Coordinates of C-alpha atoms in Angstrom, one line a residue:
M28 CA 0.2 0.1 0.0
T29 CA 1.8 3.4 -0.9
Q30 CA 2.1 6.3 2.1
E31 CA -1.0 7.6 0.3
K32 CA -3.3 5.8 0.6
M33 CA -2.4 5.1 4.3
A34 CA -2.5 7.9 5.4
H35 CA -5.7 9.1 4.1
L36 CA -7.0 6.1 5.7
G37 CA -6.0 7.6 9.4
P38 CA -4.3 7.0 12.2
R39 CA -4.3 3.1 12.9
F40 CA -4.1 2.0 16.7
W41 CA -4.1 -1.8 18.1
L42 CA -5.8 -3.3 20.6
V43 CA -5.5 -7.0 21.8
A44 CA -8.4 -9.5 20.6
R45 CA -10.0 -12.7 21.3
D46 CA -12.2 -14.8 18.7
G47 CA -13.7 -17.2 21.0
D48 CA -17.9 -17.6 20.7
Y49 CA -18.8 -14.1 19.7
P50 CA -17.1 -12.8 16.5
V51 CA -14.3 -11.5 18.6
E52 CA -13.6 -10.5 22.3
M53 CA -11.9 -7.1 23.7
F54 CA -9.5 -7.6 27.1
T55 CA -10.2 -4.4 29.1
M56 CA -8.4 -4.7 32.7
G57 CA -9.6 -3.5 35.7
C58 CA -8.0 -0.2 38.2
R59 CA -9.0 0.6 40.9
G60 CA -12.6 -0.6 40.4
A61 CA -12.7 0.8 36.7
E62 CA -12.7 -0.6 33.1
S63 CA -10.3 0.4 30.6
L64 CA -9.4 -0.3 27.0
P65 CA -6.1 -0.9 26.2
V66 CA -4.7 0.9 23.0
F67 CA -1.4 0.4 21.1
S68 CA -0.3 3.0 19.0
H69 CA 2.2 0.1 17.4
E70 CA 2.6 -3.3 16.9
E71 CA 5.7 -3.9 18.5
E72 CA 3.2 -2.2 22.5
A73 CA 0.7 -4.6 22.2
E74 CA 3.0 -7.8 20.8
M75 CA 5.4 -6.7 24.1
F76 CA 2.3 -6.3 26.1
L77 CA 1.4 -10.0 25.4
D78 CA 4.6 -11.7 25.5
L79 CA 4.4 -9.6 29.1
G80 CA 2.2 -11.8 30.1
G81 CA -0.3 -8.6 29.9
A82 CA -3.4 -10.5 28.8
G83 CA -3.2 -14.1 29.4
D84 CA -3.2 -17.4 26.9
G85 CA -5.3 -16.8 23.3
W86 CA -5.0 -13.6 23.0
R87 CA -3.5 -11.3 19.7
T88 CA -2.8 -8.1 18.3
R89 CA -5.7 -6.1 16.3
E90 CA -4.9 -3.6 14.2
S91 CA -8.4 -1.1 14.4
S92 CA -8.7 1.8 13.0
A93 CA -9.9 5.4 15.0
G94 CA -13.8 5.3 13.8
E95 CA -13.5 1.0 15.2
I96 CA -12.4 1.8 17.6
V97 CA -15.2 4.5 18.4
S98 CA -17.8 1.6 17.4
L99 CA -16.0 -0.7 20.0
L100 CA -16.1 1.8 22.8
F101 CA -20.5 3.0 22.7
G102 CA -20.7 -0.5 21.4
L103 CA -19.4 -3.4 22.9
C104 CA -16.8 -2.3 25.0
S105 CA -19.9 0.4 26.7
R106 CA -19.1 -0.7 29.9
V107 CA -15.0 1.3 29.9
S108 CA -14.9 4.2 32.1
S109 CA -11.4 4.9 30.5
V110 CA -8.8 4.7 27.5
A111 CA -4.9 3.7 28.3
L112 CA -2.6 4.4 26.3
D113 CA 0.7 2.5 25.0
P114 CA 0.3 0.4 29.7
S115 CA 2.2 -2.4 30.6
P116 CA 1.3 -4.9 32.3
L117 CA 4.3 -3.7 34.5
M118 CA 2.5 -0.2 36.1
T119 CA 1.2 -0.7 39.6
P120 CA -2.1 1.8 39.5
E121 CA -0.6 4.8 40.0
M122 CA 1.6 4.4 36.9
L123 CA -1.4 3.2 34.9
D124 CA -4.1 6.2 36.4
L125 CA -1.3 8.0 34.2
V126 CA -1.9 7.0 30.7
R127 CA -5.4 6.6 31.7
V128 CA -7.5 9.2 29.5
D129 CA -11.8 9.2 29.8
R130 CA -13.4 7.6 26.8
G131 CA -15.1 10.6 25.5
R132 CA -12.0 13.1 26.1
F133 CA -10.8 10.1 24.0
V134 CA -12.9 10.4 21.0
D135 CA -12.7 14.2 21.2
L136 CA -9.2 13.3 19.8
I137 CA -8.8 10.5 17.9
T138 CA -12.7 11.6 16.2
A139 CA -10.7 14.9 14.7
P140 CA -7.2 14.7 16.0
G141 CA -5.9 18.6 13.9
E142 CA -8.1 20.2 16.2
K143 CA -7.5 21.7 19.0
K144 CA -9.1 21.5 21.7
P145 CA -9.4 22.9 24.8
L146 CA -7.9 21.1 28.1
P147 CA -11.3 21.0 31.2
R148 CA -10.7 23.6 34.1
S149 CA -9.9 22.9 37.1
R150 CA -12.6 23.7 39.2
W151 CA -10.4 25.2 41.5
V152 CA -9.8 28.7 41.8
L153 CA -6.8 30.4 42.1
T154 CA -5.3 33.2 44.9
S155 CA -3.3 34.6 46.6
G156 CA -2.4 33.1 50.4
L157 CA -3.4 36.1 52.2
K158 CA -6.6 36.1 50.7
N159 CA -7.3 33.0 51.6
R160 CA -5.9 33.9 55.1
G161 CA -8.7 36.7 55.0
V162 CA -6.2 39.6 54.9
A163 CA -6.5 41.0 52.1

């Protein structure tokens, strides 16, 4: 396939999947009581995840498009609350928190990759220390 045709397809991602009784089963990982879908930016990252025992036997890497991932997140994987970007099975829950993105935010980012989107605003109000103490 030419570079031009590949660029037209949009970004490619890799997931961990297993063929079974259903057409396909997607691997999800639990973290602090919530489910997360691991998404890899390169096939080698997904293969390394499997080699390190991240999913157990019977799982394989599966190439996916942005559109397919959006469909999975609103269909088969609707129970996941976040997407883990290039996770390692060796990560602690605290480290995994650093590579997780809220499901809605991930969908926003991959459906319009060149568009600048503002980060969510904090609910905290920044004031001077003296004002907080009632001095100013």
